[in-house]
Coordinates of C-alpha atoms and ligand atoms in Angstrom, one line a residue:
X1 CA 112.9 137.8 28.0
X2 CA 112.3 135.5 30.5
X3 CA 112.2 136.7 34.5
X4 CA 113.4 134.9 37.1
X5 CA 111.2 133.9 40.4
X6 CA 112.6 132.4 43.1
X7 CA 110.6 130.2 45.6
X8 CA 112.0 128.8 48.2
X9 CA 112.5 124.8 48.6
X10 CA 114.0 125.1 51.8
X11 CA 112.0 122.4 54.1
X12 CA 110.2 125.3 56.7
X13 CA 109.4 127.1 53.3
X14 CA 107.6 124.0 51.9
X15 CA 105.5 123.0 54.8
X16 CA 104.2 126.5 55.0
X17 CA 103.2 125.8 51.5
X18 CA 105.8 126.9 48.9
X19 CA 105.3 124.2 46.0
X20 CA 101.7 125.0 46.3
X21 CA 103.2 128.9 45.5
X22 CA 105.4 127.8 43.3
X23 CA 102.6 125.7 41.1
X24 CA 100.6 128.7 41.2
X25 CA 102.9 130.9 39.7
X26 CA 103.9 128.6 37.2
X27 CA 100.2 128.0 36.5
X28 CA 99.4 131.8 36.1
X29 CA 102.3 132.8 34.0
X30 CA 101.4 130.2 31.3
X31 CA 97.5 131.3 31.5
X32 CA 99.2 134.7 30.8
X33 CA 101.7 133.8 28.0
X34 CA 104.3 135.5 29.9
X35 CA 107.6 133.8 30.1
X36 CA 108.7 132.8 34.2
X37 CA 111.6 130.7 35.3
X38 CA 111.1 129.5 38.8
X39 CA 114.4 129.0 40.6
X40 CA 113.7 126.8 43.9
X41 CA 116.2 128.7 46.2
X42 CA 116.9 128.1 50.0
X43 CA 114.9 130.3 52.9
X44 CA 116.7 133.4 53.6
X45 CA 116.1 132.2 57.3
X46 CA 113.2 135.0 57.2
X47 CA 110.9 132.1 58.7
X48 CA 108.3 134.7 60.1
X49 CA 107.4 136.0 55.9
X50 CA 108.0 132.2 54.4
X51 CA 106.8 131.5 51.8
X52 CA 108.8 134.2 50.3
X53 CA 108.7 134.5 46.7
X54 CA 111.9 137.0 45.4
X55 CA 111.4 138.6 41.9
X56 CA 114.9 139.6 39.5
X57 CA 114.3 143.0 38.4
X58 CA 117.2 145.9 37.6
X59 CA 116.9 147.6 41.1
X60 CA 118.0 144.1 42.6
X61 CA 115.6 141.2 44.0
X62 CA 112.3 142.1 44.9
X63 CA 110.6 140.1 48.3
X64 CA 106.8 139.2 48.6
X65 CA 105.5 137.8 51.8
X66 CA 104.5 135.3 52.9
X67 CA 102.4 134.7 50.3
X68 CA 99.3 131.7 49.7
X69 CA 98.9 130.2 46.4
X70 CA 95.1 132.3 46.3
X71 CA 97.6 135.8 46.8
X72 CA 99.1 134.9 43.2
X73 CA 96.6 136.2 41.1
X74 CA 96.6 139.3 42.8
X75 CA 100.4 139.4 42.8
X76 CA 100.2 138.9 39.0
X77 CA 97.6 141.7 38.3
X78 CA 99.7 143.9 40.7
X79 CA 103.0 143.0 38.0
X80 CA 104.8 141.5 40.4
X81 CA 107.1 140.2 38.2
X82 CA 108.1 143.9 37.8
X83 CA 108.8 144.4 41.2
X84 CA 104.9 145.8 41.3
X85 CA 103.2 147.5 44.6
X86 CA 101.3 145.1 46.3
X87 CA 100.4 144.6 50.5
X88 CA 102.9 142.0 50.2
X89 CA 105.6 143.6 48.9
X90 CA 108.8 143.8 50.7
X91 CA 111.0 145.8 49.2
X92 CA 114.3 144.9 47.6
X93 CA 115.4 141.8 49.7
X94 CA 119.0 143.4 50.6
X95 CA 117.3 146.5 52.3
X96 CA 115.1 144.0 54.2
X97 CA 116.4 145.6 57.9
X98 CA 116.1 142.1 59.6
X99 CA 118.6 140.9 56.9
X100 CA 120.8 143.7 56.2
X101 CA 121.6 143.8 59.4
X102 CA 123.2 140.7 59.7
X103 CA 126.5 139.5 59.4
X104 CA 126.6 136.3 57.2
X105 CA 129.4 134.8 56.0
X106 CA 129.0 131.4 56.0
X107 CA 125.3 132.1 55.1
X108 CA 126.4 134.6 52.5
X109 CA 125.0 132.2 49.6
X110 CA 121.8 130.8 51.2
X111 CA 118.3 132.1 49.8
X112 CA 120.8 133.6 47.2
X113 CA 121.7 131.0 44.9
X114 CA 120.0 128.1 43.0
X115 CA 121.4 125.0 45.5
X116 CA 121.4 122.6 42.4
X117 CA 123.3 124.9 40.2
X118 CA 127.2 124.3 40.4
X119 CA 127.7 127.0 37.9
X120 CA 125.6 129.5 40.3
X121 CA 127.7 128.4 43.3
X122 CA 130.7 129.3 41.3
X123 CA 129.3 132.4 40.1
X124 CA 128.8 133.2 43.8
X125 CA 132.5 132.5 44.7
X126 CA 131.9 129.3 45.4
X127 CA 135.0 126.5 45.6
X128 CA 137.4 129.9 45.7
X129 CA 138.5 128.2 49.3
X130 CA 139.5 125.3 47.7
X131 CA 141.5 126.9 44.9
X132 CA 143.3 128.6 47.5
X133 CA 143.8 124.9 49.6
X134 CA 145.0 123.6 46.6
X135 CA 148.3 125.9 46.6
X136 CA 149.0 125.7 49.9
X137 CA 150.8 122.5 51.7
X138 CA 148.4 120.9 54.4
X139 CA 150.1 122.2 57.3
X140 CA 149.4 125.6 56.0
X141 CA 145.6 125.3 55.7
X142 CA 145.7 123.6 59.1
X143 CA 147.0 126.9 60.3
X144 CA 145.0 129.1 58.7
X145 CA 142.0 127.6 60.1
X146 CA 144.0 127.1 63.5
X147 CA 144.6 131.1 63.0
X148 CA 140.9 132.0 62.3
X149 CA 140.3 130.8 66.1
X150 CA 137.7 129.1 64.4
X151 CA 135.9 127.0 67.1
X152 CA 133.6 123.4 66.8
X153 CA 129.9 125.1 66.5
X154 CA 128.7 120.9 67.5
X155 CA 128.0 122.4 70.8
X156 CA 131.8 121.3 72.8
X157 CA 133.3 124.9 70.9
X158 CA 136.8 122.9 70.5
X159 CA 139.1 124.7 68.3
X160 CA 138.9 122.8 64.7
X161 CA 142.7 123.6 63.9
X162 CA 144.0 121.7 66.9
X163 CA 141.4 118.9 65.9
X164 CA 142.9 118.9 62.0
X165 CA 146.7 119.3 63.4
X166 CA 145.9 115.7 65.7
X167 CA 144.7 114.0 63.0
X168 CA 147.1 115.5 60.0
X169 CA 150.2 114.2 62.2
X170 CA 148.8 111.0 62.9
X171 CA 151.0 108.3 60.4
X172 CA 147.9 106.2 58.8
X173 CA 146.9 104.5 55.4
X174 CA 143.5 105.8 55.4
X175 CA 142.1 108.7 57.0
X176 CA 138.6 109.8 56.9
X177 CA 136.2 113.2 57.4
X178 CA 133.0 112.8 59.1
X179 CA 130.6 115.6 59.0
X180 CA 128.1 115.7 62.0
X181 CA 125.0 116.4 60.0
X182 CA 122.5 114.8 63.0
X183 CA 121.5 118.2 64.4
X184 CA 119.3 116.8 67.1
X185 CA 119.2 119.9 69.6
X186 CA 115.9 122.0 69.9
X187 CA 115.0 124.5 68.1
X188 CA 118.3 124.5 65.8
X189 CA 118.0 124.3 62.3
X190 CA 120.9 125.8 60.5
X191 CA 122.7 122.8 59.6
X192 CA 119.4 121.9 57.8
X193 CA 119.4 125.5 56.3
X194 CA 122.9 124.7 54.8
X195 CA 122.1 121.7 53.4
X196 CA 119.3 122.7 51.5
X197 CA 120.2 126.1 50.5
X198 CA 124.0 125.8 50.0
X199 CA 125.0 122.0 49.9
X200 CA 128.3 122.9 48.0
X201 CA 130.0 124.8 50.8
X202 CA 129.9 122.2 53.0
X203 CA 131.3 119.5 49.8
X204 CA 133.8 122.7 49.5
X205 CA 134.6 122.2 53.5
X206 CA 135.1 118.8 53.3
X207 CA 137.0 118.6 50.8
X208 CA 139.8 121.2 52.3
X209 CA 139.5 119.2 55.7
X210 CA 140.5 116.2 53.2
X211 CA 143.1 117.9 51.3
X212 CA 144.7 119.3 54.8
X213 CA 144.6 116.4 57.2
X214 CA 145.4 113.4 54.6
X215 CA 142.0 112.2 54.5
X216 CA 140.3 110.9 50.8
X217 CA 137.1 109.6 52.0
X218 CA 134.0 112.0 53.7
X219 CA 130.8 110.5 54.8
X220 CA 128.1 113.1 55.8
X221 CA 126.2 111.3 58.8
X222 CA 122.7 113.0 58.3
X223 CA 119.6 113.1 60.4
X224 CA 117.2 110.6 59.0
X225 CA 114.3 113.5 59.4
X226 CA 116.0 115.6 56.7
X227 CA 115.0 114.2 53.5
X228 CA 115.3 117.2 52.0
X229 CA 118.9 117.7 53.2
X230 CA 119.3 114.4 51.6
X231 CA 118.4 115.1 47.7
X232 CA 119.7 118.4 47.7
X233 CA 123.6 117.1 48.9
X234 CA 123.6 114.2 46.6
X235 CA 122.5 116.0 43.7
X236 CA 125.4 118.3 44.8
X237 CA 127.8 115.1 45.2
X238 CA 127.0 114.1 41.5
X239 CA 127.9 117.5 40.4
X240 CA 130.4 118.3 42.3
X241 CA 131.6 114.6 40.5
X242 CA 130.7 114.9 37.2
X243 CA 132.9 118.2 37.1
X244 CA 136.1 116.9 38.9
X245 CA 135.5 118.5 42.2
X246 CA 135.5 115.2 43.8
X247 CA 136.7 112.0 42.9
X248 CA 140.0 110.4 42.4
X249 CA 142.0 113.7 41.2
X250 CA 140.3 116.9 42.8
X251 CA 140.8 119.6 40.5
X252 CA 143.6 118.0 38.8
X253 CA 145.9 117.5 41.5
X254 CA 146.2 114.2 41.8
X255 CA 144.7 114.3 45.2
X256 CA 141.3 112.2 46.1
X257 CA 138.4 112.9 47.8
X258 CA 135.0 110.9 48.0
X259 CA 131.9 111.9 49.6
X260 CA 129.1 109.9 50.3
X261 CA 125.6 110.6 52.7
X262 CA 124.8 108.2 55.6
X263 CA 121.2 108.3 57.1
X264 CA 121.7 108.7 60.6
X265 CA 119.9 106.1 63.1
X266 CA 117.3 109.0 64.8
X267 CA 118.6 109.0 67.8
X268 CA 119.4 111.9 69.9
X269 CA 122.8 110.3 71.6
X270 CA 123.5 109.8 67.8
X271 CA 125.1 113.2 67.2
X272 CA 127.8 112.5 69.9
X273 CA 130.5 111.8 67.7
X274 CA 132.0 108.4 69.4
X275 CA 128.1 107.0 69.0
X276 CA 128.2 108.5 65.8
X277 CA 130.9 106.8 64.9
X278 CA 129.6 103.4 65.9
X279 CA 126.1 104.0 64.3
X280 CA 128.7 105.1 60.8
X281 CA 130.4 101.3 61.1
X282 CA 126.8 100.0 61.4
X283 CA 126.7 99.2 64.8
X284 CA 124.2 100.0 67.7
X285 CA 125.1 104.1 68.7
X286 CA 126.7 103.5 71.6
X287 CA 128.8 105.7 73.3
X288 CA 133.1 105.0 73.2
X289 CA 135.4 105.8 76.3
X290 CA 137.9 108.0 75.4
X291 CA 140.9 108.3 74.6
X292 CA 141.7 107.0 72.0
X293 CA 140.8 110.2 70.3
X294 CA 138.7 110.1 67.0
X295 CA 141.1 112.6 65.8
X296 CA 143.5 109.4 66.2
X297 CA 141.6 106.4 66.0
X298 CA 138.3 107.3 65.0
X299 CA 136.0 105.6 62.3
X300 CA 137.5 102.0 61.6
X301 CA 139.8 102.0 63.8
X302 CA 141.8 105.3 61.5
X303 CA 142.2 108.7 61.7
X304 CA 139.0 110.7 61.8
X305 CA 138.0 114.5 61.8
X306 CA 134.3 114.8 63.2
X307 CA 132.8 118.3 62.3
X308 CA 129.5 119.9 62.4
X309 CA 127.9 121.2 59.7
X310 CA 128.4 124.8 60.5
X311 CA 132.1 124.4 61.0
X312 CA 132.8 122.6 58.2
X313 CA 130.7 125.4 55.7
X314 CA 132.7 128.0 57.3
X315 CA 136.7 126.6 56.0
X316 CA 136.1 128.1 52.6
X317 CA 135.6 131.2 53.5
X318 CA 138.2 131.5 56.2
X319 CA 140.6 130.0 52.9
X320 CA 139.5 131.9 50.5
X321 CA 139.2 135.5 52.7
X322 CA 142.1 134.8 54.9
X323 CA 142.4 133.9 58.9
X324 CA 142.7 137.6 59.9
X325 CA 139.1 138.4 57.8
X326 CA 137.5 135.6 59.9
X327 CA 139.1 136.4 63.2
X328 CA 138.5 139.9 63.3
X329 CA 134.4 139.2 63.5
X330 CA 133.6 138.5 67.7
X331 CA 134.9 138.8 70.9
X332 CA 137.5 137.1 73.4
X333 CA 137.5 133.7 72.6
X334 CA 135.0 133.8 70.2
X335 CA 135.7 134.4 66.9
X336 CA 134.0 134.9 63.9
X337 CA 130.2 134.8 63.1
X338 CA 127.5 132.3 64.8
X339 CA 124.3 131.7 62.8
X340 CA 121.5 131.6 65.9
X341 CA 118.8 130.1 65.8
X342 CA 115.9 131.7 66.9
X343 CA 112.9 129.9 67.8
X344 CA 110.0 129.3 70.4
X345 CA 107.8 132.0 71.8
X346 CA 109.5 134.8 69.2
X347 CA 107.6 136.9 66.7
X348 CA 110.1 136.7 64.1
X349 CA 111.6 133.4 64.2
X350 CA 114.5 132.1 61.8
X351 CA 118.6 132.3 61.0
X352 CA 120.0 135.4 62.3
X353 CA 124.1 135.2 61.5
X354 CA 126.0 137.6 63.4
X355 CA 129.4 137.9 64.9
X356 CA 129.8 136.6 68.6
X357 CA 129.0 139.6 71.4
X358 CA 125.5 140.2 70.1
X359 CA 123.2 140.0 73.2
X360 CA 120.4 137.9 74.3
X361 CA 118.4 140.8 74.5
X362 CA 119.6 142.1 70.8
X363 CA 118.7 139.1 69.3
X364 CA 115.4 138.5 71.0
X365 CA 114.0 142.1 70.8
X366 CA 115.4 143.3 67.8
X367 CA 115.2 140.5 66.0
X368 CA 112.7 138.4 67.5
X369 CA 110.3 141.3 68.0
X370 CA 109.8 139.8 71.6
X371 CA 107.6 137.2 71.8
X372 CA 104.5 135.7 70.2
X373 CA 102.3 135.9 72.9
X374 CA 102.9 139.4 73.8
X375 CA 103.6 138.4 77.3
X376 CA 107.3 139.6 79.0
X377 CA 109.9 136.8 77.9
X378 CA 110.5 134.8 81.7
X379 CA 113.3 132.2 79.9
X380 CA 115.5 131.3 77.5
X381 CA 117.0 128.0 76.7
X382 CA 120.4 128.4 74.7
X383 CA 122.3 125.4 73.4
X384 CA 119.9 122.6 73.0
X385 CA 118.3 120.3 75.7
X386 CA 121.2 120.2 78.2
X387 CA 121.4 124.2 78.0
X388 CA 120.8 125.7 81.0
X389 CA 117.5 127.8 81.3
X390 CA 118.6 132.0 81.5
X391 CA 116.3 134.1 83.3
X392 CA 115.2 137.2 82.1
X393 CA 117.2 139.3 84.4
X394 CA 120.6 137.8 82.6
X395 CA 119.4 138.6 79.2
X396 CA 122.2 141.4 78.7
X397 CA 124.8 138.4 78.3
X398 CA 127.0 138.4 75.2
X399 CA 126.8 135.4 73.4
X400 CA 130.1 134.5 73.6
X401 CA 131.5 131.0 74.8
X402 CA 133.3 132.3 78.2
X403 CA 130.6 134.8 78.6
X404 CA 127.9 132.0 78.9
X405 CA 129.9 129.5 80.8
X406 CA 130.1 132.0 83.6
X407 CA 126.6 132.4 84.0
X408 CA 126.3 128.6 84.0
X409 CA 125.0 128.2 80.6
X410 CA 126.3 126.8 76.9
X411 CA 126.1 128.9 73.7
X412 CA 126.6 125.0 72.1
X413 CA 124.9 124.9 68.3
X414 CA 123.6 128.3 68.7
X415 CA 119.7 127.4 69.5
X416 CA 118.1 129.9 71.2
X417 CA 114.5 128.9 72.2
X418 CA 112.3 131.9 74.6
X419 CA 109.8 131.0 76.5
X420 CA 107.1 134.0 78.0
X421 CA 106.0 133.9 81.8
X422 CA 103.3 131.5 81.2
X423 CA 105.9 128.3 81.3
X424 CA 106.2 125.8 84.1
X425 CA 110.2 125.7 84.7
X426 CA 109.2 122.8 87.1
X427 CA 107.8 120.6 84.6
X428 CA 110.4 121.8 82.0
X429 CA 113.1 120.5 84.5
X430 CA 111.1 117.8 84.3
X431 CA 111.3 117.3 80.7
X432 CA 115.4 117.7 80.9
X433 CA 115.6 114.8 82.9
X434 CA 112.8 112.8 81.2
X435 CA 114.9 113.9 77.8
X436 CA 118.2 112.1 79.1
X437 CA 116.0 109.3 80.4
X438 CA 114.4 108.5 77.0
X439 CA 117.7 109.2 75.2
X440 CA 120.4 107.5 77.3
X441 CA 122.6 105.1 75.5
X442 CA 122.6 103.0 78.8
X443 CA 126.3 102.6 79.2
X444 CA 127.1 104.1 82.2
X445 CA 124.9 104.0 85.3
X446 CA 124.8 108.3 86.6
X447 CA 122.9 108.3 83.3
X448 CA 121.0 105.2 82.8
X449 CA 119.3 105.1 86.4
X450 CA 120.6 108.8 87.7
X451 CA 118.1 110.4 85.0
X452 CA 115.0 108.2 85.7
X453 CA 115.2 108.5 89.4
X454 CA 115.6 112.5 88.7
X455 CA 112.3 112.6 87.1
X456 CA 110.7 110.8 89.9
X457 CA 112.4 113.0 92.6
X458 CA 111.0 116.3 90.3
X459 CA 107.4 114.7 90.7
X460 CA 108.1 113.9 94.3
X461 CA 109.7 117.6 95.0
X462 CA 106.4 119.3 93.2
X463 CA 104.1 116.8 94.9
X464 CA 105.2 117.3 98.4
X465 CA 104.6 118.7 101.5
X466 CA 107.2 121.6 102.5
X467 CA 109.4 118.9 105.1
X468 CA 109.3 116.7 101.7
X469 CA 110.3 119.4 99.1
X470 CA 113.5 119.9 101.0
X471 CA 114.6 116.4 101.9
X472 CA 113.7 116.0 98.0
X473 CA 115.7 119.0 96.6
X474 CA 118.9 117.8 98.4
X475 CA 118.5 114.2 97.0
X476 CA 117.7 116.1 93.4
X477 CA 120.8 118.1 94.1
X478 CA 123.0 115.4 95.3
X479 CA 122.1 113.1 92.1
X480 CA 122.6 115.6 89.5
X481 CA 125.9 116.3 91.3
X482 CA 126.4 112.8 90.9
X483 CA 125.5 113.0 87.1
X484 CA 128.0 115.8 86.2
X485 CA 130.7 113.8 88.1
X486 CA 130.2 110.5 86.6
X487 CA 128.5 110.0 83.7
X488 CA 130.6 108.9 80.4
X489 CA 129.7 111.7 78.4
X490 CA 127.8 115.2 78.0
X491 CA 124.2 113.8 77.9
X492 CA 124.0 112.6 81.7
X493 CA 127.0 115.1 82.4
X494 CA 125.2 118.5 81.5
X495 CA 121.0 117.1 81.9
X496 CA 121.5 118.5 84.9
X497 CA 122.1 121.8 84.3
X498 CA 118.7 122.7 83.3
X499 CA 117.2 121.0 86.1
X500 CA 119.5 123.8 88.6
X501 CA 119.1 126.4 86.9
X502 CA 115.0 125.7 86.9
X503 CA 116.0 125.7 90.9
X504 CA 118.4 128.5 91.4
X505 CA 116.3 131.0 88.9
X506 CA 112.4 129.7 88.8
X507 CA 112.3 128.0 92.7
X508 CA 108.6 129.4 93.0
X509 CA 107.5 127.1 90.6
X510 CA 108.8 123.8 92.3
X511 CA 106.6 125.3 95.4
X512 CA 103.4 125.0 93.7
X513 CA 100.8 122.2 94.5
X514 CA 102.2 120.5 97.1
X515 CA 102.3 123.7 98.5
X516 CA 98.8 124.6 98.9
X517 CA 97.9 121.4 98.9
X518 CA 99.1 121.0 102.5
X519 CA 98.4 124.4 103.6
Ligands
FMN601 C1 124.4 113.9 73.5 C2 125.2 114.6 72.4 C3 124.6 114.9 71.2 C4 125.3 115.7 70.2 N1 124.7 115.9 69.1 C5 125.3 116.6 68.1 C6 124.7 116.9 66.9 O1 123.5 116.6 66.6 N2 125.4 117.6 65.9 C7 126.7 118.0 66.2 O2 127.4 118.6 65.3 N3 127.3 117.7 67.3 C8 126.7 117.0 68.3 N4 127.3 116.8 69.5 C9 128.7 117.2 69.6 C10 129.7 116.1 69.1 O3 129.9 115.1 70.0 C11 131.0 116.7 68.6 O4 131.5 117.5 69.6 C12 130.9 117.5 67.3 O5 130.4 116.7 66.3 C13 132.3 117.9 66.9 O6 132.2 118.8 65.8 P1 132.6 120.4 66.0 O7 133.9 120.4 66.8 O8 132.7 120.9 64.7 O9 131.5 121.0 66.9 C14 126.6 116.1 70.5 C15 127.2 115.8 71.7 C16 126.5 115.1 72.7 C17 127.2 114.8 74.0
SF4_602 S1 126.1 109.7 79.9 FE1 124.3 108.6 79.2 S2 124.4 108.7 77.0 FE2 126.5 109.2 77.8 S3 127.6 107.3 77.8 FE3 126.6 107.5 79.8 S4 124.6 106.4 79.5 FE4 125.4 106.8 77.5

């Protein structure tokens, strides 16, 4: 009888080496005669033990990790494929602490099932969301996601039912659902994970957002570095075609829905969703004024719900476990689950999916196993780029939206990057501005000039003599005062926000050269 092996093709998993693994095990199990079928899986988000190969036995799934194409041998003679005793034996995947620990519901199938298999997504409860959608009427599924206080996981946290009620009652011939799939903030990466692990879920999403708000047409707007991403959700589209799922009568009931992948333009201020828009139509990514709402007048000029990746792959299970099952993970405001993404100076990097409330500290220490260097953690940048940097004394913060906003920071798309007490906050405040300077789209002046003449201020404030620095922090202040005030949209309106909090929690190290240099 033939076992099954699963190695991941997940795009981490890969450039760590996992089709080398995977060749090697095929390799070896033919020189043996024994009888191995390799399922290519997504990563578990266990980034720290990639490549890691899972083995079907009895007792459950067996791990090994991370294992080189010259460990095979050894995990062959060691009868691996019988969950064998080897040094890189895991254990049974589901007792894996680090993962049974977690929380994950819109996760639940990544690592786990095959993400080119329809029939595996079904037999994992996949498209029982939509089964339920399809007996509801529209305004109902609007509420139940309205219900599930499920909130835009993008980075601006909006609440996706009000989003889906704007655009179901606006009167239009065509409507359409765009999925942000441009994930450009650092160190994030579960969008990516999605993709490649479970690309049906997010079809699945899309195709309730369709089903609920009017829409029959979906375009997945994809960052042009994921060509992984890319393969694994149009194989998915075909399928997902080939057996009714899409097309012109979903399921049978007479309703249409079409999904097609757009390669995003790799730009940064692509991912905000008016630019998005405008890159979709095929124009320069330029930012729009708004209103008009995309919700209202969005891609062609019609209707248009813009989701994330993350929110979209979390409708079916809100539909097909209920708002209250949903709601009842988090805290406050915050409801459900948020997969983090844990990255930077950690020892344990990758997906960790729990509900809201976890702390900084949780996540970093107990899973991140502190960081790499060994050295105390000094910052952490949460949200992406235009996240404010936390010091270490606010690491008992809850992630949780409010909970963050009052200390000045953004939760945003769940990127959590730590930094140890080696790192120059002055020249990363340096970077934040640089960032927005590179990125800009241009259109509005705060941003365009505001960011360029912050980085030369930064260089003049680290520079300087003592009289300077001052004279120069007041002009840095006043200008990034001016950026949050009056720049078109979040780029040049939150780029500042790393630059003060790299003043009000790191000061000593804008005191540095100039300092001595004059003394
Ligand atoms: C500069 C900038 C970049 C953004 N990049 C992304 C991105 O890569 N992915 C994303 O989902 N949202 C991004 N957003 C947020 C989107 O504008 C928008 O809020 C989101 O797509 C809405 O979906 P959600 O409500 O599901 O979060 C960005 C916003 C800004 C201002
Ligand atoms: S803030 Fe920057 S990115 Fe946003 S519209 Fe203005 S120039 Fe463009």
């Amino acid at each position: 009888m033939s076992i099954t092996v699963y190695v991941p093709r997940d795009a981490s998993a890969l450039s760590l080496g996992a089709d080398a693994v995977a060749k090697a095990i095929e390799a070896e199990a033919a020189c043996r005669n024994l009888d191995v079928r390799i399922v290519r899986n997504g990563s578990r988000g266990v980034y720290w033990l990639e490549p890691m190969v899972e083995v079907e036995t009895p007792a459950g799934r067996v791990a090994y990790g991370p294992v080189q194409p010259t460990d095979v041998m050894g995990l062959f003679d060691a009868d691996f494929l019988h969950g064998g005793v080897d040094v890189l034996n895991l254990g049974l995947t589901d007792e894996i602490p680090w993962l049974k620990s977690q929380q994950r519901l819109t996760f639940a199938r990544v690592g786990v099932v095959d993400p080119r298999n329809l029939d595996d997504y079904l037999a994992h409860d996949g498209y029982r969301g939509l089964a339920a959608a399809l007996k509801m009427e529209p305004s109902a599924i609007v509420q139940a996601v309205t219900d599930s206080g499920l909130r835009g996981r993008g980075g601006a946290a909006f609440p996706a039912g009000i989003k889906w009620k704007t655009c179901m009652d606006a009167a239009a011939d065509q409507k359409y659902i765009v999925c942000n799939a441009d994930e450009g903030d650092s160190g994030t990466f579960s969008d990516r994970m999605i993709m490649e692990g479970d690309p049906f879920v997010l079809i699945e999403g899309m195709t309730i957002a369709g089903l609920a708000v009017g829409a029959t047409r979906g375009y997945i707007y994809l960052r042009i570095e994921y060509p992984h991403a890319q393969r694994a959700l149009e194989a998915a589209i075909e399928a997902a075609t080939a057996r009714g799922y899409l097309g012109d009568n979903v399921c049978g009931s007479g309703k249409a829905f079409h999904l097609e992948v757009r390669m995003a333009a790799g730009a940064y201020i692509c991912g905000e969703e008016t630019s998005l828009l405008e890159s979709l139509e095929g124009k320069r990514g330029q930012v729009r004024f708004k209103p008009p709402l995309p919700a209202i007048q969005g891609l062609f000029g019609k209707p248009t719900v813009i989701n994330n990746v993350i929110t979209l792959a979390t409708v079916p299970v809100i539909l097909d476990r209920g708002a209250a099952f949903y709601r009842d993970y988090g805290m406050g405001k915050s409801r459900g689950t948020l997969p983090l993404q844990l990255a930077g100076n950690v020892k344990r990097p990758g997906l960790v999916e729990r509900a809201f409330g976890l702390t900084l500290r949780e996540l970093i220490e107990q899973y991140g196993g502190g960081t790499a260097s060994g050295r105390p953690v000094r910052a952490v940048q949460v949200g992406g780029p235009l996240g404010a940097y936390i010091p270490a004394s606010q690491l008992d913060t809850p992630i949780d939206y409010e909970a963050f906003a009052a200390i000045g920071g953004m939760v945003g798309h769940g990127g959590v990057v730590v930094f140890d007490d080696t790192v120059d906050m002055a020249a990363q405040a340096r970077f934040a501005m640089e960032f927005c300077a590179i990125e800009s789209c241009g259109k509005c002046t705060p941003c365009r000039i505001g960011s360029t003449r912050g980085v030369e201020v930064i260089d003049r404030i680290v520079a300087g003599d003592a009289a300077e620095k001052a004279r120069n922090e007041a002009v840095l202040r006043d200008l990034c005062q001016t950026m949050v005030a009056g720049s078109l949209c979040a780029l040049g309106g939150m780029a500042p926000f790393p630059v003060l909090s790299a003043l009000e929690h790191f000061h000593e190290d804008f005191e540095g050269a100039g300092q001595s240099a004059a003394s």
